[in-house]
Tab-separated table of C-alpha atoms in Angstrom:
chain	number	residue	atom	x	y	z
A	375	GLY	CA	-38.088	2.786	46.205
A	376	LEU	CA	-39.239	-0.279	43.857
A	377	ALA	CA	-39.612	-3.062	46.086
A	378	GLY	CA	-39.998	-6.882	44.799
A	379	ALA	CA	-44.028	-6.758	45.368
A	380	ASP	CA	-44.549	-3.432	43.504
A	381	ARG	CA	-46.300	-3.008	40.392
A	382	LEU	CA	-46.064	-0.619	37.785
A	383	LEU	CA	-49.712	0.391	35.404
A	384	GLY	CA	-49.304	1.937	32.342
A	385	SER	CA	-52.388	4.566	32.038
A	386	SER	CA	-55.730	4.195	30.679
A	387	SER	CA	-54.656	6.070	27.601
A	388	GLY	CA	-51.005	4.557	27.248
A	389	PRO	CA	-49.552	2.383	24.076
A	390	PRO	CA	-50.937	-1.086	24.149
A	391	GLY	CA	-48.493	-3.345	24.880
A	392	PHE	CA	-46.340	-1.324	27.690
A	393	GLY	CA	-43.558	-3.316	30.060
A	394	PHE	CA	-42.501	-4.755	26.733
A	395	THR	CA	-38.844	-3.650	27.209
A	396	LEU	CA	-37.578	-3.143	30.227
A	397	ARG	CA	-34.171	-1.685	30.986
A	398	GLY	CA	-32.852	-1.652	34.878
A	399	ASP	CA	-29.483	-1.466	35.515
A	400	GLY	CA	-28.756	2.159	35.336
A	401	ASP	CA	-28.652	5.211	37.507
A	402	ILE	CA	-29.916	7.679	35.360
A	403	ASP	CA	-30.253	10.804	37.790
A	404	ASN	CA	-27.234	10.119	39.400
A	405	ASN	CA	-28.942	9.890	43.332
A	406	GLN	CA	-26.939	6.064	43.477
A	407	TYR	CA	-29.826	4.016	43.174
A	408	PRO	CA	-30.883	2.704	39.511
A	409	ASP	CA	-33.382	3.863	37.486
A	410	LEU	CA	-36.288	1.830	35.293
A	411	ILE	CA	-37.130	2.203	32.117
A	412	VAL	CA	-40.352	0.573	30.318
A	413	GLY	CA	-41.114	1.381	26.642
A	414	ALA	CA	-43.531	-0.199	24.402
A	415	PHE	CA	-43.536	-2.244	21.184
A	416	GLY	CA	-43.509	0.195	17.570
A	417	VAL	CA	-43.355	3.085	20.049
A	418	ASP	CA	-41.316	5.981	20.010
A	419	LYS	CA	-41.083	7.102	23.805
A	420	THR	CA	-39.925	5.418	26.562
A	421	VAL	CA	-41.142	6.216	30.572
A	422	VAL	CA	-38.656	6.746	33.442
A	423	TYR	CA	-38.953	5.161	36.899
A	424	ARG	CA	-36.488	6.731	39.443
A	425	SER	CA	-35.887	5.044	42.725
A	426	ARG	CA	-36.651	7.306	45.511
A	427	PRO	CA	-33.373	7.249	48.415
A	428	VAL	CA	-34.248	4.867	51.114
A	429	VAL	CA	-33.826	6.312	54.756
A	430	SER	CA	-33.675	3.026	57.004
A	431	VAL	CA	-33.842	4.192	60.985
A	432	ASP	CA	-33.419	1.623	63.727
A	433	ALA	CA	-35.454	3.312	66.884
A	434	GLN	CA	-35.257	1.707	70.784
A	435	LEU	CA	-37.940	3.069	73.684
A	436	VAL	CA	-36.866	2.189	77.107
A	437	LEU	CA	-38.808	2.902	80.494
A	438	THR	CA	-37.098	3.210	83.597
A	439	PRO	CA	-37.437	1.418	85.986
A	440	ARG	CA	-40.165	-0.958	85.017
A	441	VAL	CA	-41.950	-0.869	88.210
A	442	LEU	CA	-43.238	1.808	89.823
A	443	ASN	CA	-44.497	2.103	93.323
A	444	PRO	CA	-46.746	4.069	94.439
A	445	ASP	CA	-45.243	4.886	98.074
A	446	GLU	CA	-42.155	6.261	96.737
A	447	LYS	CA	-42.813	10.177	95.931
A	448	THR	CA	-39.512	11.350	94.693
A	449	CYS	CA	-40.389	13.207	91.437
A	450	HIS	CA	-41.490	17.328	91.820
A	451	LEU	CA	-44.318	18.175	89.230
A	452	PRO	CA	-43.516	21.883	88.187
A	453	ASP	CA	-45.346	25.194	88.882
A	454	SER	CA	-46.750	22.926	92.400
A	455	ASP	CA	-45.835	21.618	96.076
A	456	THR	CA	-46.752	18.156	94.386
A	457	MET	CA	-44.376	15.478	94.676
A	458	ALA	CA	-45.161	11.977	91.639
A	459	THR	CA	-43.827	8.982	91.703
A	460	CYS	CA	-42.262	8.986	88.358
A	461	PHE	CA	-40.430	7.287	85.820
A	462	ARG	CA	-38.441	8.037	82.598
A	463	VAL	CA	-39.442	7.308	79.182
A	464	ASP	CA	-35.534	7.335	76.589
A	465	VAL	CA	-36.190	7.740	73.079
A	466	CYS	CA	-33.412	6.857	70.972
A	467	MET	CA	-33.183	7.098	67.254
A	468	ARG	CA	-30.331	5.681	64.415
A	469	ILE	CA	-30.572	6.577	61.047
A	470	SER	CA	-28.473	4.919	57.610
A	471	GLY	CA	-29.429	4.462	54.416
A	472	MET	CA	-27.038	5.097	50.411
A	473	GLY	CA	-27.759	8.385	49.006
A	474	ILE	CA	-29.588	10.003	52.073
A	475	PRO	CA	-30.100	13.963	51.903
A	476	GLU	CA	-27.857	15.674	55.020
A	477	THR	CA	-30.247	16.102	57.354
A	478	VAL	CA	-33.475	14.032	57.842
A	479	VAL	CA	-36.363	14.792	60.329
A	480	LEU	CA	-38.436	12.238	61.662
A	481	GLN	CA	-41.538	13.190	63.124
A	482	ALA	CA	-42.584	11.085	66.632
A	483	GLU	CA	-45.474	10.329	69.028
A	484	LEU	CA	-45.485	8.848	72.113
A	485	GLN	CA	-48.271	7.912	73.989
A	486	LEU	CA	-49.067	7.419	77.589
A	487	ASP	CA	-50.868	4.279	78.561
A	488	TRP	CA	-51.671	3.809	75.298
A	489	LEU	CA	-53.832	0.819	75.774
A	490	LYS	CA	-56.390	2.944	77.257
A	491	GLN	CA	-58.607	3.561	74.534
A	492	ARG	CA	-62.153	4.773	74.581
A	493	GLY	CA	-62.075	7.661	77.585
A	494	GLY	CA	-60.532	5.206	79.282
A	495	VAL	CA	-58.518	7.163	82.384
A	496	LYS	CA	-54.850	7.519	81.333
A	497	ARG	CA	-53.229	6.967	84.534
A	498	VAL	CA	-49.668	8.686	83.852
A	499	LEU	CA	-48.903	11.977	81.782
A	500	PHE	CA	-46.017	13.725	80.734
A	501	ARG	CA	-44.608	15.604	83.839
A	502	ASP	CA	-43.763	19.175	82.172
A	503	SER	CA	-47.222	19.252	80.002
A	504	ARG	CA	-49.181	17.610	82.244
A	505	LEU	CA	-50.968	15.552	78.665
A	506	PRO	CA	-50.656	11.513	77.834
A	507	GLN	CA	-49.649	12.385	74.532
A	508	LEU	CA	-46.517	14.038	72.635
A	509	SER	CA	-45.249	15.139	69.118
A	510	GLN	CA	-42.052	15.689	68.584
A	511	SER	CA	-39.670	16.393	65.606
A	512	ILE	CA	-36.354	14.817	65.513
A	513	THR	CA	-33.731	15.817	63.129
A	514	LEU	CA	-30.403	13.773	62.533
A	515	GLY	CA	-27.670	14.058	59.941
A	516	GLN	CA	-24.359	13.270	58.517
A	517	GLN	CA	-23.154	14.272	62.230
A	518	ASP	CA	-25.753	13.134	63.648
A	519	LYS	CA	-27.068	9.867	62.906
A	520	HIS	CA	-27.824	8.763	66.132
A	521	HIS	CA	-30.295	10.441	68.521
A	522	CYS	CA	-31.507	10.422	72.016
A	523	LEU	CA	-34.720	12.104	74.014
A	524	ASN	CA	-35.794	11.548	77.619
A	525	TYR	CA	-38.741	12.378	79.169
A	526	THR	CA	-40.049	12.564	82.498
A	527	VAL	CA	-43.798	10.346	83.348
A	528	PHE	CA	-45.504	10.782	86.350
A	529	LEU	CA	-48.361	8.807	88.070
A	530	ARG	CA	-51.169	9.959	88.889
A	531	GLU	CA	-52.710	10.252	92.951
A	532	GLU	CA	-54.114	6.604	93.620
A	533	GLU	CA	-57.617	8.401	93.592
A	534	GLU	CA	-57.601	8.975	90.377
A	535	PHE	CA	-57.632	5.705	88.883
A	536	ARG	CA	-58.759	1.942	89.580
A	537	ASP	CA	-56.742	-0.197	87.324
A	538	LYS	CA	-53.233	-1.000	89.041
A	539	LEU	CA	-53.093	-4.982	87.557
A	540	THR	CA	-53.401	-3.815	83.823
A	541	PRO	CA	-49.701	-2.864	82.744
A	542	ILE	CA	-48.932	0.618	81.617
A	543	SER	CA	-47.808	0.699	78.003
A	544	VAL	CA	-46.012	3.371	76.227
A	545	ALA	CA	-45.974	3.825	72.903
A	546	LEU	CA	-43.513	5.332	69.762
A	547	ASN	CA	-45.140	5.730	66.183
A	548	TYR	CA	-42.526	7.653	63.604
A	549	SER	CA	-42.468	8.700	59.979
A	550	LEU	CA	-40.943	11.078	57.673
A	551	ASP	CA	-41.969	14.592	58.215
A	552	GLN	CA	-43.284	15.414	55.183
A	553	SER	CA	-43.608	19.324	54.983
A	554	SER	CA	-39.335	19.037	55.174
A	555	ALA	CA	-37.335	20.429	51.994
A	556	TYR	CA	-34.415	18.762	51.247
A	557	PRO	CA	-31.763	21.690	48.959
A	558	GLY	CA	-29.845	19.817	45.799
A	559	LEU	CA	-32.369	16.308	45.741
A	560	SER	CA	-35.017	16.208	43.150
A	561	LEU	CA	-36.929	13.147	44.509
A	562	ARG	CA	-38.292	12.999	48.395
A	563	PRO	CA	-36.700	10.169	50.478
A	564	VAL	CA	-39.077	7.073	51.770
A	565	LEU	CA	-38.725	5.372	54.874
A	566	ASP	CA	-37.336	1.732	54.537
A	567	HIS	CA	-40.172	-0.927	53.953
A	568	TYR	CA	-38.952	-2.615	56.536
A	569	SER	CA	-38.606	-0.357	59.414
A	570	LYS	CA	-40.449	-0.670	62.505
A	571	THR	CA	-42.349	2.554	62.840
A	572	PHE	CA	-44.214	1.560	66.245
A	573	HIS	CA	-42.035	0.522	69.467
A	574	GLN	CA	-43.661	-0.211	73.078
A	575	ASP	CA	-42.450	-0.632	76.251
A	576	GLN	CA	-44.388	-1.659	79.244
A	577	ALA	CA	-44.194	-0.549	82.928
A	578	ASN	CA	-46.157	-2.134	85.797
A	579	ILE	CA	-47.588	-0.744	89.415
A	580	LEU	CA	-46.115	-2.680	92.261
A	581	LEU	CA	-48.584	-4.502	93.881
A	582	ASP	CA	-48.675	-5.755	97.059
A	583	CYS	CA	-48.163	-9.523	96.085
A	584	GLY	CA	-44.550	-10.993	97.015
A	585	GLU	CA	-42.176	-10.453	95.375
A	586	ASP	CA	-43.069	-11.978	92.416
A	587	ASN	CA	-45.592	-9.298	91.960
A	588	MET	CA	-48.413	-11.357	91.288
A	589	CYS	CA	-51.774	-11.431	93.372
A	590	ILE	CA	-53.293	-14.635	94.195
A	591	PRO	CA	-55.881	-13.788	96.169
A	592	ASP	CA	-57.630	-16.325	98.702
A	593	LEU	CA	-61.680	-15.339	98.486
A	594	LYS	CA	-64.324	-16.564	100.782
A	595	LEU	CA	-68.434	-15.783	100.822
A	596	SER	CA	-71.254	-16.423	102.822
A	597	ALA	CA	-74.562	-14.813	103.297
A	598	VAL	CA	-77.851	-15.157	106.091
A	599	MET	CA	-81.154	-13.374	106.026
A	600	ASP	CA	-82.649	-12.242	109.121
A	601	ARG	CA	-86.200	-13.641	107.580
A	602	GLU	CA	-87.233	-16.960	107.007
A	603	GLU	CA	-90.859	-16.477	105.634
A	604	LEU	CA	-92.259	-14.089	103.549
A	605	VAL	CA	-95.655	-12.965	103.374
A	606	ILE	CA	-98.026	-12.182	99.875
A	607	GLY	CA	-98.987	-8.970	100.021
A	608	ASP	CA	-97.086	-7.505	102.942
A	609	ASP	CA	-93.589	-5.362	102.046
A	610	ASN	CA	-91.605	-8.435	104.090
A	611	PRO	CA	-88.266	-5.857	104.735
A	612	LEU	CA	-85.415	-8.299	105.108
A	613	MET	CA	-81.504	-7.659	105.471
A	614	LEU	CA	-79.261	-9.991	103.087
A	615	THR	CA	-75.856	-9.854	105.964
A	616	ILE	CA	-73.198	-10.917	103.704
A	617	ASN	CA	-69.455	-11.965	104.841
A	618	SER	CA	-66.455	-11.346	102.521
A	619	ALA	CA	-63.143	-12.429	103.282
A	620	ASN	CA	-59.643	-12.519	101.732
A	621	HIS	CA	-57.609	-15.404	103.088
A	622	GLY	CA	-55.186	-14.707	100.627
A	623	GLU	CA	-52.676	-11.834	98.769
A	624	GLY	CA	-54.363	-8.820	97.710
A	625	ALA	CA	-57.288	-8.830	95.514
A	626	TYR	CA	-57.225	-5.752	92.829
A	627	GLU	CA	-60.870	-3.978	91.685
A	628	ALA	CA	-62.974	-6.024	94.160
A	629	GLU	CA	-66.608	-6.580	93.845
A	630	LEU	CA	-69.322	-8.199	95.137
A	631	HIS	CA	-71.977	-8.729	93.544
A	632	VAL	CA	-75.714	-9.437	93.871
A	633	LEU	CA	-78.093	-10.373	91.879
A	634	LEU	CA	-81.504	-9.695	92.742
A	635	PRO	CA	-84.529	-11.739	91.927
A	636	PRO	CA	-87.583	-10.481	89.890
A	637	GLU	CA	-89.492	-10.292	93.424
A	638	ALA	CA	-86.942	-8.073	95.333
A	639	ASP	CA	-86.249	-4.488	95.055
A	640	TYR	CA	-82.454	-2.931	96.815
A	641	VAL	CA	-83.654	-0.371	99.502
A	642	GLY	CA	-79.928	0.271	100.872
A	643	VAL	CA	-76.792	-0.563	102.955
A	644	GLU	CA	-77.806	-0.751	106.654
A	645	ARG	CA	-75.966	2.078	108.518
A	646	ARG	CA	-76.647	1.685	112.195
A	647	ARG	CA	-75.474	-1.084	113.292
A	648	GLU	CA	-71.993	-0.865	113.894
A	649	ASP	CA	-70.254	-4.264	113.572
A	650	LEU	CA	-71.629	-3.670	109.687
A	651	GLN	CA	-69.355	-1.787	107.380
A	652	ARG	CA	-70.821	0.799	105.440
A	653	LEU	CA	-69.591	-0.070	101.672
A	654	ASN	CA	-70.064	2.025	98.845
A	655	CYS	CA	-73.313	-0.129	97.021
A	656	GLU	CA	-74.846	1.324	93.771
A	657	HIS	CA	-78.020	-0.274	92.063
A	658	ARG	CA	-77.490	-1.637	88.118
A	659	VAL	CA	-79.251	-2.808	85.591
A	660	GLU	CA	-77.094	-5.083	83.338
A	661	ASN	CA	-78.261	-7.166	80.746
A	662	ASP	CA	-81.863	-6.800	82.342
A	663	THR	CA	-80.667	-8.482	85.342
A	664	ARG	CA	-81.336	-6.081	88.176
A	665	VAL	CA	-77.232	-6.034	90.902
A	666	VAL	CA	-75.865	-4.078	93.253
A	667	VAL	CA	-72.010	-3.518	93.198
A	668	CYS	CA	-70.409	-2.969	96.228
A	669	ASP	CA	-66.717	-2.039	96.215
A	670	LEU	CA	-64.738	-4.463	98.183
A	671	GLY	CA	-61.098	-2.180	97.915
A	672	ASN	CA	-58.546	-1.939	95.242
A	673	PRO	CA	-56.892	-3.474	96.789
A	674	MET	CA	-58.793	-5.936	98.884
A	675	VAL	CA	-55.679	-6.684	101.192
A	676	ALA	CA	-54.964	-10.342	102.736
A	677	GLY	CA	-56.652	-10.993	106.018
A	678	THR	CA	-59.956	-8.790	104.838
A	679	ASN	CA	-63.049	-9.369	106.521
A	680	LEU	CA	-66.164	-7.508	105.462
A	681	PHE	CA	-69.279	-7.879	106.853
A	682	VAL	CA	-71.844	-5.519	105.242
A	683	GLY	CA	-75.971	-5.316	105.334
A	684	LEU	CA	-78.055	-5.006	102.383
A	685	ARG	CA	-81.609	-4.506	102.993
A	686	PHE	CA	-84.679	-5.136	100.864
A	687	THR	CA	-88.166	-5.334	99.860
A	688	VAL	CA	-90.079	-8.521	98.625
A	689	GLN	CA	-93.362	-8.073	97.214
A	690	ARG	CA	-94.135	-9.282	94.546
A	691	LEU	CA	-94.940	-12.457	95.215
A	692	ASP	CA	-98.725	-13.514	93.589
A	693	ASP	CA	-96.733	-15.567	90.757
A	694	ALA	CA	-93.308	-16.377	92.718
A	695	GLY	CA	-93.008	-20.295	93.235
A	696	PRO	CA	-91.945	-21.587	96.846
A	697	HIS	CA	-88.773	-19.699	97.140
A	698	ILE	CA	-86.398	-16.440	95.990
A	699	SER	CA	-83.179	-16.494	95.591
A	700	PHE	CA	-79.900	-13.980	95.729
A	701	GLU	CA	-77.101	-14.748	93.346
A	702	LEU	CA	-73.955	-13.965	95.466
A	703	GLN	CA	-70.493	-13.262	93.521
A	704	ILE	CA	-67.118	-11.531	93.959
A	705	HIS	CA	-65.420	-9.765	90.717
A	706	ARG	CA	-61.829	-8.698	90.667
């Protein structure tokens, strides 16, 4: 097909003045589309550009339901006794166009949780294949210009992923199947330039955050040390007792970050005292900064009040000032 912005270039060995004459009001091959004849000055040959049939596609992608409750496991996974939370993906396509073939084959691709790229954990999978992507050939014709397919998708177990806040996006991308034969047509069809070949729809995981499903936590953080003075040349063991509380709605992916001063080294979580929680904490190096990261819950539900003891040694005091400081943050 020739769109208004197309440019037709003669070959480098072609006659000078290519495009001197144009005729575009005839249908030379009788395919219901006008063709273009291009000539050059003083040359007894012409070039014919024939228009290809144009297929217009109207596609729809719908997810049902759009809010997934992980506690409602009503969907049975095949070849197992496992029940899961599921939703339905409907793909509908309608074709139209003048002079299009008797049958048109579209190659459709569905990507689940497609915003999770570069190795991110896909939170949903197709029930039948247990894969996050699917390719499907869809054949449409004069007798079946509108066709719908549906698929069942399941939510993985909550312990298999952390992110419950980001919407779960499903993407549909389609194109004409280039391997299909079109008997009786000398030119292969093309997709309408204005057909939208990429569609997406989203579902959300139900959160413990009221009717609006929007979480507004109210986080509090405080800490005390078990010693006030440090001695140069000593190991200086100390424990930082940290209180993290949430007085608002659930805080998802909540983490306690403790940034260490240069003089301190992390020893571990205090596990002997029964009044302190045994959180999962790990030591990391982020941008040349040493930090201890503790998981506060996913979600850190309303009313949570955690006490954790983190043990350190403080040894490198020769060049230290009169004070050392630990910086505490809650990330979510």
